[in-house]
mmCIF file of N, CA and C in Angstrom:
data_model
loop_
_atom_site.group_PDB
_atom_site.id
_atom_site.type_symbol
_atom_site.label_atom_id
_atom_site.label_comp_id
_atom_site.label_asym_id
_atom_site.label_seq_id
_atom_site.Cartn_x
_atom_site.Cartn_y
_atom_site.Cartn_z
ATOM 1 N N MET A 1 0.850 -1.176 0.000
ATOM 2 C CA MET A 1 0.000 0.000 0.000
ATOM 3 C C MET A 1 0.897 1.242 0.000
ATOM 4 N N THR A 2 0.593 2.156 -0.877
ATOM 5 C CA THR A 2 1.385 3.383 -0.985
ATOM 6 C C THR A 2 0.757 4.472 -0.116
ATOM 7 N N TRP A 3 1.511 5.549 -0.001
ATOM 8 C CA TRP A 3 0.976 6.693 0.775
ATOM 9 C C TRP A 3 -0.291 7.234 0.134
ATOM 10 N N GLU A 4 -0.326 7.234 -1.169
ATOM 11 C CA GLU A 4 -1.515 7.725 -1.877
ATOM 12 C C GLU A 4 -2.713 6.827 -1.588
ATOM 13 N N ASP A 5 -2.514 5.515 -1.578
ATOM 14 C CA ASP A 5 -3.605 4.588 -1.256
ATOM 15 C C ASP A 5 -4.092 4.802 0.180
ATOM 16 N N LEU A 6 -3.128 4.995 1.084
ATOM 17 C CA LEU A 6 -3.476 5.236 2.495
ATOM 18 C C LEU A 6 -4.257 6.539 2.639
ATOM 19 N N ARG A 7 -3.784 7.592 1.954
ATOM 20 C CA ARG A 7 -4.473 8.877 2.009
ATOM 21 C C ARG A 7 -5.899 8.755 1.476
ATOM 22 N N LEU A 8 -6.077 8.052 0.396
ATOM 23 C CA LEU A 8 -7.404 7.862 -0.186
ATOM 24 C C LEU A 8 -8.299 7.029 0.739
ATOM 25 N N ALA A 9 -7.719 6.009 1.382
ATOM 26 C CA ALA A 9 -8.498 5.164 2.295
ATOM 27 C C ALA A 9 -8.953 5.971 3.515
ATOM 28 N N ILE A 10 -8.052 6.781 4.042
ATOM 29 C CA ILE A 10 -8.414 7.621 5.200
ATOM 30 C C ILE A 10 -9.468 8.641 4.789
ATOM 31 N N GLY A 11 -9.267 9.265 3.623
ATOM 32 C CA GLY A 11 -10.252 10.241 3.133
ATOM 33 C C GLY A 11 -11.612 9.602 2.919
ATOM 34 N N GLU A 12 -11.617 8.407 2.397
ATOM 35 C CA GLU A 12 -12.879 7.695 2.174
ATOM 36 C C GLU A 12 -13.562 7.371 3.502
ATOM 37 N N PHE A 13 -12.765 6.957 4.514
ATOM 38 C CA PHE A 13 -13.337 6.658 5.833
ATOM 39 C C PHE A 13 -13.893 7.926 6.480
ATOM 40 N N LEU A 14 -13.132 9.028 6.373
ATOM 41 C CA LEU A 14 -13.571 10.276 7.013
ATOM 42 C C LEU A 14 -14.835 10.842 6.385
ATOM 43 N N THR A 15 -15.155 10.463 5.178
ATOM 44 C CA THR A 15 -16.373 10.944 4.518
ATOM 45 C C THR A 15 -17.473 9.888 4.499
ATOM 46 N N SER A 16 -17.258 8.784 5.210
ATOM 47 C CA SER A 16 -18.243 7.698 5.200
ATOM 48 C C SER A 16 -19.279 7.871 6.299
ATOM 49 N N ALA A 17 -20.362 7.126 6.172
ATOM 50 C CA ALA A 17 -21.411 7.126 7.188
ATOM 51 C C ALA A 17 -20.910 6.496 8.491
ATOM 52 N N GLY A 18 -19.990 5.568 8.388
ATOM 53 C CA GLY A 18 -19.422 4.939 9.583
ATOM 54 C C GLY A 18 -18.701 5.946 10.467
ATOM 55 N N PHE A 19 -17.891 6.807 9.827
ATOM 56 C CA PHE A 19 -17.185 7.824 10.592
ATOM 57 C C PHE A 19 -18.167 8.837 11.174
ATOM 58 N N ALA A 20 -19.180 9.204 10.411
ATOM 59 C CA ALA A 20 -20.197 10.145 10.913
ATOM 60 C C ALA A 20 -20.902 9.553 12.131
ATOM 61 N N GLY A 21 -21.214 8.278 12.077
ATOM 62 C CA GLY A 21 -21.847 7.617 13.219
ATOM 63 C C GLY A 21 -20.938 7.580 14.428
ATOM 64 N N LEU A 22 -19.656 7.304 14.204
ATOM 65 C CA LEU A 22 -18.679 7.291 15.280
ATOM 66 C C LEU A 22 -18.546 8.677 15.914
ATOM 67 N N ALA A 23 -18.507 9.714 15.072
ATOM 68 C CA ALA A 23 -18.409 11.089 15.570
ATOM 69 C C ALA A 23 -19.677 11.459 16.347
ATOM 70 N N ALA A 24 -20.830 11.045 15.863
ATOM 71 C CA ALA A 24 -22.087 11.330 16.562
ATOM 72 C C ALA A 24 -22.119 10.629 17.921
ATOM 73 N N LEU A 25 -21.636 9.388 17.960
ATOM 74 C CA LEU A 25 -21.578 8.654 19.217
ATOM 75 C C LEU A 25 -20.638 9.339 20.214
ATOM 76 N N ALA A 26 -19.494 9.800 19.730
ATOM 77 C CA ALA A 26 -18.549 10.512 20.599
ATOM 78 C C ALA A 26 -19.175 11.804 21.122
ATOM 79 N N ALA A 27 -19.848 12.548 20.261
ATOM 80 C CA ALA A 27 -20.495 13.797 20.684
ATOM 81 C C ALA A 27 -21.600 13.526 21.698
ATOM 82 N N ALA A 28 -22.375 12.470 21.474
ATOM 83 C CA ALA A 28 -23.447 12.125 22.412
ATOM 84 C C ALA A 28 -22.883 11.713 23.763
ATOM 85 N N THR A 29 -21.772 10.990 23.758
ATOM 86 C CA THR A 29 -21.134 10.578 25.014
ATOM 87 C C THR A 29 -20.637 11.792 25.784
ATOM 88 N N ILE A 30 -20.005 12.720 25.097
ATOM 89 C CA ILE A 30 -19.513 13.937 25.746
ATOM 90 C C ILE A 30 -20.679 14.752 26.295
ATOM 91 N N ALA A 31 -21.753 14.885 25.517
ATOM 92 C CA ALA A 31 -22.922 15.634 25.978
ATOM 93 C C ALA A 31 -23.563 14.968 27.194
ATOM 94 N N TYR A 32 -23.673 13.656 27.170
ATOM 95 C CA TYR A 32 -24.252 12.920 28.297
ATOM 96 C C TYR A 32 -23.439 13.145 29.568
ATOM 97 N N LYS A 33 -22.123 13.035 29.440
ATOM 98 C CA LYS A 33 -21.267 13.253 30.617
ATOM 99 C C LYS A 33 -21.418 14.673 31.141
ATOM 100 N N GLY A 34 -21.534 15.635 30.246
ATOM 101 C CA GLY A 34 -21.737 17.027 30.660
ATOM 102 C C GLY A 34 -23.056 17.222 31.383
ATOM 103 N N ILE A 35 -24.105 16.589 30.884
ATOM 104 C CA ILE A 35 -25.424 16.701 31.507
ATOM 105 C C ILE A 35 -25.422 16.051 32.889
ATOM 106 N N VAL A 36 -24.816 14.892 33.000
ATOM 107 C CA VAL A 36 -24.745 14.200 34.294
ATOM 108 C C VAL A 36 -23.963 15.052 35.298
ATOM 109 N N GLU A 37 -22.838 15.608 34.871
ATOM 110 C CA GLU A 37 -22.024 16.450 35.758
ATOM 111 C C GLU A 37 -22.792 17.710 36.159
ATOM 112 N N ARG A 38 -23.486 18.321 35.218
ATOM 113 C CA ARG A 38 -24.276 19.525 35.523
ATOM 114 C C ARG A 38 -25.372 19.186 36.529
ATOM 115 N N GLY A 39 -26.005 18.043 36.367
ATOM 116 C CA GLY A 39 -27.029 17.619 37.318
ATOM 117 C C GLY A 39 -26.465 17.422 38.708
ATOM 118 N N ARG A 40 -25.275 16.836 38.786
ATOM 119 C CA ARG A 40 -24.627 16.639 40.084
ATOM 120 C C ARG A 40 -24.290 17.977 40.732
ATOM 121 N N ILE A 41 -23.771 18.902 39.943
ATOM 122 C CA ILE A 41 -23.430 20.229 40.465
ATOM 123 C C ILE A 41 -24.687 20.952 40.934
ATOM 124 N N ASP A 42 -25.754 20.911 40.126
ATOM 125 C CA ASP A 42 -27.002 21.566 40.507
ATOM 126 C C ASP A 42 -27.578 20.991 41.798
ATOM 127 N N LYS A 43 -27.501 19.667 41.934
ATOM 128 C CA LYS A 43 -28.012 19.026 43.150
ATOM 129 C C LYS A 43 -27.199 19.467 44.368
ATOM 130 N N ASN A 44 -25.876 19.514 44.217
ATOM 131 C CA ASN A 44 -25.021 19.960 45.324
ATOM 132 C C ASN A 44 -25.308 21.406 45.697
ATOM 133 N N LEU A 45 -25.500 22.262 44.698
ATOM 134 C CA LEU A 45 -25.804 23.668 44.977
ATOM 135 C C LEU A 45 -27.147 23.815 45.672
ATOM 136 N N ALA A 46 -28.134 23.038 45.242
ATOM 137 C CA ALA A 46 -29.451 23.101 45.871
ATOM 138 C C ALA A 46 -29.380 22.622 47.318
ATOM 139 N N THR A 47 -28.638 21.560 47.556
ATOM 140 C CA THR A 47 -28.474 21.047 48.919
ATOM 141 C C THR A 47 -27.765 22.073 49.786
ATOM 142 N N GLU A 48 -26.730 22.683 49.242
ATOM 143 C CA GLU A 48 -25.978 23.701 49.983
ATOM 144 C C GLU A 48 -26.865 24.903 50.309
ATOM 145 N N ALA A 49 -27.670 25.335 49.359
ATOM 146 C CA ALA A 49 -28.572 26.468 49.597
ATOM 147 C C ALA A 49 -29.609 26.111 50.654
ATOM 148 N N ASP A 50 -30.108 24.887 50.605
ATOM 149 C CA ASP A 50 -31.079 24.435 51.598
ATOM 150 C C ASP A 50 -30.447 24.379 52.986
ATOM 151 N N ASP A 51 -29.213 23.897 53.059
ATOM 152 C CA ASP A 51 -28.492 23.851 54.342
ATOM 153 C C ASP A 51 -28.298 25.254 54.901
ATOM 154 N N ARG A 52 -27.917 26.198 54.023
ATOM 155 C CA ARG A 52 -27.736 27.579 54.485
ATOM 156 C C ARG A 52 -29.050 28.164 54.988
ATOM 157 N N ALA A 53 -30.136 27.892 54.303
ATOM 158 C CA ALA A 53 -31.443 28.415 54.717
ATOM 159 C C ALA A 53 -31.854 27.842 56.074
ATOM 160 N N ARG A 54 -31.650 26.547 56.269
ATOM 161 C CA ARG A 54 -31.988 25.940 57.563
ATOM 162 C C ARG A 54 -31.088 26.472 58.677
ATOM 163 N N TRP A 55 -29.809 26.696 58.369
ATOM 164 C CA TRP A 55 -28.882 27.243 59.353
ATOM 165 C C TRP A 55 -29.362 28.637 59.777
ATOM 166 N N TRP A 56 -29.716 29.459 58.789
ATOM 167 C CA TRP A 56 -30.173 30.811 59.060
ATOM 168 C C TRP A 56 -31.474 30.798 59.865
ATOM 169 N N GLU A 57 -32.411 29.927 59.507
ATOM 170 C CA GLU A 57 -33.675 29.824 60.247
ATOM 171 C C GLU A 57 -33.431 29.440 61.700
ATOM 172 N N ALA A 58 -32.509 28.522 61.939
ATOM 173 C CA ALA A 58 -32.209 28.114 63.315
ATOM 174 C C ALA A 58 -31.598 29.273 64.099
ATOM 175 N N LEU A 59 -30.699 30.021 63.480
ATOM 176 C CA LEU A 59 -30.109 31.179 64.152
ATOM 177 C C LEU A 59 -31.175 32.221 64.466
ATOM 178 N N MET A 60 -32.056 32.486 63.523
ATOM 179 C CA MET A 60 -33.128 33.469 63.748
ATOM 180 C C MET A 60 -34.088 32.995 64.840
ATOM 181 N N TRP A 61 -34.322 31.686 64.891
ATOM 182 C CA TRP A 61 -35.220 31.146 65.910
ATOM 183 C C TRP A 61 -34.610 31.318 67.302
ATOM 184 N N VAL A 62 -33.345 30.955 67.449
ATOM 185 C CA VAL A 62 -32.719 31.091 68.767
ATOM 186 C C VAL A 62 -32.604 32.572 69.139
ATOM 187 N N TRP A 63 -32.373 33.433 68.147
ATOM 188 C CA TRP A 63 -32.284 34.867 68.431
ATOM 189 C C TRP A 63 -33.642 35.412 68.875
ATOM 190 N N ALA A 64 -34.688 35.048 68.169
ATOM 191 C CA ALA A 64 -36.036 35.541 68.499
ATOM 192 C C ALA A 64 -36.502 35.041 69.867
ATOM 193 N N ASN A 65 -36.024 33.871 70.265
ATOM 194 C CA ASN A 65 -36.459 33.283 71.538
ATOM 195 C C ASN A 65 -35.370 33.306 72.608
ATOM 196 N N ARG A 66 -34.377 34.143 72.430
ATOM 197 C CA ARG A 66 -33.203 34.136 73.313
ATOM 198 C C ARG A 66 -33.537 34.406 74.772
ATOM 199 N N GLU A 67 -34.565 35.201 75.043
ATOM 200 C CA GLU A 67 -34.901 35.520 76.432
ATOM 201 C C GLU A 67 -35.781 34.456 77.071
ATOM 202 N N ASP A 68 -36.469 33.662 76.240
ATOM 203 C CA ASP A 68 -37.401 32.664 76.761
ATOM 204 C C ASP A 68 -36.811 31.258 76.841
ATOM 205 N N LEU A 69 -35.784 30.997 76.057
ATOM 206 C CA LEU A 69 -35.212 29.641 76.015
ATOM 207 C C LEU A 69 -34.333 29.391 77.234
ATOM 208 N N PRO A 70 -34.376 28.176 77.749
ATOM 209 C CA PRO A 70 -33.445 27.826 78.819
ATOM 210 C C PRO A 70 -32.012 27.815 78.278
ATOM 211 N N SER A 71 -31.087 28.153 79.130
ATOM 212 C CA SER A 71 -29.673 28.227 78.711
ATOM 213 C C SER A 71 -29.171 26.948 78.043
ATOM 214 N N PRO A 72 -29.481 25.748 78.576
ATOM 215 C CA PRO A 72 -28.970 24.541 77.905
ATOM 216 C C PRO A 72 -29.446 24.411 76.455
ATOM 217 N N VAL A 73 -30.671 24.843 76.192
ATOM 218 C CA VAL A 73 -31.196 24.770 74.823
ATOM 219 C C VAL A 73 -30.439 25.750 73.937
ATOM 220 N N LYS A 74 -30.249 26.973 74.424
ATOM 221 C CA LYS A 74 -29.510 27.969 73.641
ATOM 222 C C LYS A 74 -28.097 27.492 73.352
ATOM 223 N N VAL A 75 -27.449 26.955 74.375
ATOM 224 C CA VAL A 75 -26.074 26.484 74.195
ATOM 225 C C VAL A 75 -26.019 25.357 73.168
ATOM 226 N N LYS A 76 -26.949 24.422 73.262
ATOM 227 C CA LYS A 76 -26.950 23.285 72.333
ATOM 228 C C LYS A 76 -27.183 23.758 70.901
ATOM 229 N N VAL A 77 -28.146 24.647 70.704
ATOM 230 C CA VAL A 77 -28.424 25.142 69.354
ATOM 231 C C VAL A 77 -27.228 25.917 68.823
ATOM 232 N N LEU A 78 -26.645 26.789 69.645
ATOM 233 C CA LEU A 78 -25.506 27.583 69.194
ATOM 234 C C LEU A 78 -24.290 26.706 68.896
ATOM 235 N N ARG A 79 -24.068 25.679 69.700
ATOM 236 C CA ARG A 79 -22.953 24.746 69.422
ATOM 237 C C ARG A 79 -23.183 23.995 68.113
ATOM 238 N N THR A 80 -24.424 23.582 67.906
ATOM 239 C CA THR A 80 -24.743 22.881 66.656
ATOM 240 C C THR A 80 -24.535 23.808 65.466
ATOM 241 N N LEU A 81 -25.018 25.035 65.585
ATOM 242 C CA LEU A 81 -24.828 26.000 64.499
ATOM 243 C C LEU A 81 -23.341 26.257 64.258
ATOM 244 N N ASN A 82 -22.585 26.316 65.323
ATOM 245 C CA ASN A 82 -21.143 26.520 65.175
ATOM 246 C C ASN A 82 -20.507 25.377 64.407
ATOM 247 N N SER A 83 -20.899 24.156 64.712
ATOM 248 C CA SER A 83 -20.324 23.004 64.007
ATOM 249 C C SER A 83 -20.769 22.951 62.548
ATOM 250 N N LEU A 84 -21.904 23.582 62.241
ATOM 251 C CA LEU A 84 -22.424 23.576 60.873
ATOM 252 C C LEU A 84 -22.021 24.809 60.074
ATOM 253 N N SER A 85 -21.333 25.754 60.713
ATOM 254 C CA SER A 85 -20.904 26.962 59.999
ATOM 255 C C SER A 85 -19.967 26.577 58.868
ATOM 256 N N ARG A 86 -20.240 27.129 57.678
ATOM 257 C CA ARG A 86 -19.437 26.759 56.513
ATOM 258 C C ARG A 86 -18.634 27.906 55.927
ATOM 259 N N ASN A 87 -18.858 29.110 56.431
ATOM 260 C CA ASN A 87 -18.104 30.234 55.876
ATOM 261 C C ASN A 87 -17.929 31.314 56.942
ATOM 262 N N THR A 88 -17.161 32.313 56.618
ATOM 263 C CA THR A 88 -16.862 33.362 57.594
ATOM 264 C C THR A 88 -18.079 34.209 57.916
ATOM 265 N N THR A 89 -18.995 34.345 56.978
ATOM 266 C CA THR A 89 -20.212 35.121 57.244
ATOM 267 C C THR A 89 -21.039 34.429 58.322
ATOM 268 N N GLN A 90 -21.229 33.142 58.188
ATOM 269 C CA GLN A 90 -21.987 32.412 59.204
ATOM 270 C C GLN A 90 -21.277 32.467 60.548
ATOM 271 N N SER A 91 -19.978 32.299 60.540
ATOM 272 C CA SER A 91 -19.223 32.341 61.792
ATOM 273 C C SER A 91 -19.340 33.705 62.455
ATOM 274 N N ALA A 92 -19.250 34.769 61.672
ATOM 275 C CA ALA A 92 -19.352 36.121 62.222
ATOM 276 C C ALA A 92 -20.754 36.386 62.781
ATOM 277 N N MET A 93 -21.781 35.958 62.052
ATOM 278 C CA MET A 93 -23.158 36.138 62.535
ATOM 279 C C MET A 93 -23.374 35.356 63.827
ATOM 280 N N LEU A 94 -22.874 34.168 63.885
ATOM 281 C CA LEU A 94 -23.029 33.342 65.076
ATOM 282 C C LEU A 94 -22.294 33.961 66.259
ATOM 283 N N GLU A 95 -21.096 34.457 66.011
ATOM 284 C CA GLU A 95 -20.323 35.086 67.087
ATOM 285 C C GLU A 95 -21.046 36.322 67.624
ATOM 286 N N ALA A 96 -21.595 37.146 66.728
ATOM 287 C CA ALA A 96 -22.324 38.340 67.155
ATOM 288 C C ALA A 96 -23.569 37.953 67.952
ATOM 289 N N ALA A 97 -24.284 36.943 67.496
ATOM 290 C CA ALA A 97 -25.482 36.492 68.217
ATOM 291 C C ALA A 97 -25.112 35.943 69.585
ATOM 292 N N MET A 98 -24.044 35.176 69.651
ATOM 293 C CA MET A 98 -23.621 34.613 70.940
ATOM 294 C C MET A 98 -23.221 35.723 71.905
ATOM 295 N N ASP A 99 -22.488 36.727 71.405
ATOM 296 C CA ASP A 99 -22.110 37.849 72.266
ATOM 297 C C ASP A 99 -23.343 38.571 72.797
ATOM 298 N N ALA A 100 -24.316 38.813 71.942
ATOM 299 C CA ALA A 100 -25.531 39.514 72.359
ATOM 300 C C ALA A 100 -26.343 38.675 73.335
ATOM 301 N N ILE A 101 -26.419 37.377 73.107
ATOM 302 C CA ILE A 101 -27.179 36.501 74.003
ATOM 303 C C ILE A 101 -26.510 36.438 75.363
ATOM 304 N N VAL A 102 -25.197 36.375 75.395
ATOM 305 C CA VAL A 102 -24.475 36.346 76.671
ATOM 306 C C VAL A 102 -24.682 37.665 77.407
ATOM 307 N N LYS A 103 -24.660 38.794 76.698
ATOM 308 C CA LYS A 103 -24.884 40.096 77.324
ATOM 309 C C LYS A 103 -26.281 40.195 77.905
ATOM 310 N N VAL A 104 -27.287 39.685 77.173
ATOM 311 C CA VAL A 104 -28.660 39.691 77.679
ATOM 312 C C VAL A 104 -28.743 38.874 78.946
ATOM 313 N N LYS A 105 -28.082 37.727 78.962
ATOM 314 C CA LYS A 105 -28.102 36.868 80.148
ATOM 315 C C LYS A 105 -27.446 37.578 81.314
ATOM 316 N N ARG A 106 -26.297 38.185 81.081
ATOM 317 C CA ARG A 106 -25.609 38.886 82.158
ATOM 318 C C ARG A 106 -26.422 40.075 82.660
ATOM 319 N N LYS A 107 -27.040 40.788 81.735
ATOM 320 C CA LYS A 107 -27.841 41.950 82.097
ATOM 321 C C LYS A 107 -29.037 41.545 82.958
ATOM 322 N N GLY A 108 -29.690 40.466 82.551
ATOM 323 C CA GLY A 108 -30.886 40.022 83.265
ATOM 324 C C GLY A 108 -30.580 39.054 84.387
ATOM 325 N N GLY A 109 -29.369 38.532 84.433
ATOM 326 C CA GLY A 109 -29.030 37.513 85.427
ATOM 327 C C GLY A 109 -28.592 38.114 86.743
ATOM 328 N N SER A 110 -28.153 37.261 87.644
ATOM 329 C CA SER A 110 -27.779 37.686 88.983
ATOM 330 C C SER A 110 -26.344 38.193 89.058
ATOM 331 N N ARG A 111 -25.586 38.034 87.949
ATOM 332 C CA ARG A 111 -24.190 38.473 87.967
ATOM 333 C C ARG A 111 -24.047 39.977 87.873
ATOM 334 N N GLY A 112 -25.067 40.613 87.396
ATOM 335 C CA GLY A 112 -25.013 42.049 87.411
ATOM 336 C C GLY A 112 -24.787 42.632 86.106
#
């Protein structure tokens, strides 16, 4: 087989229905993998957003009920929120809430 025969054979394959089918299969595989990955990313983002919303709701609940809740309940909720904090914003909000709750306790408590 000469180079010219090889070139013609490759050219014939590249213009055949077999090659078109192979290219379509490769494109479909790449698209499928992209769709699956996008679905995984979207699911993770939705879960993360849901976790943040529940974290925020719990902080708002303990804040709204800070004067009525028994100390052990406040401590447990705040410790749980601390362990679930995922970023500096959550940590800062939790720290500010804890400082304010401790001040309210000291102000209203017997320590003066």
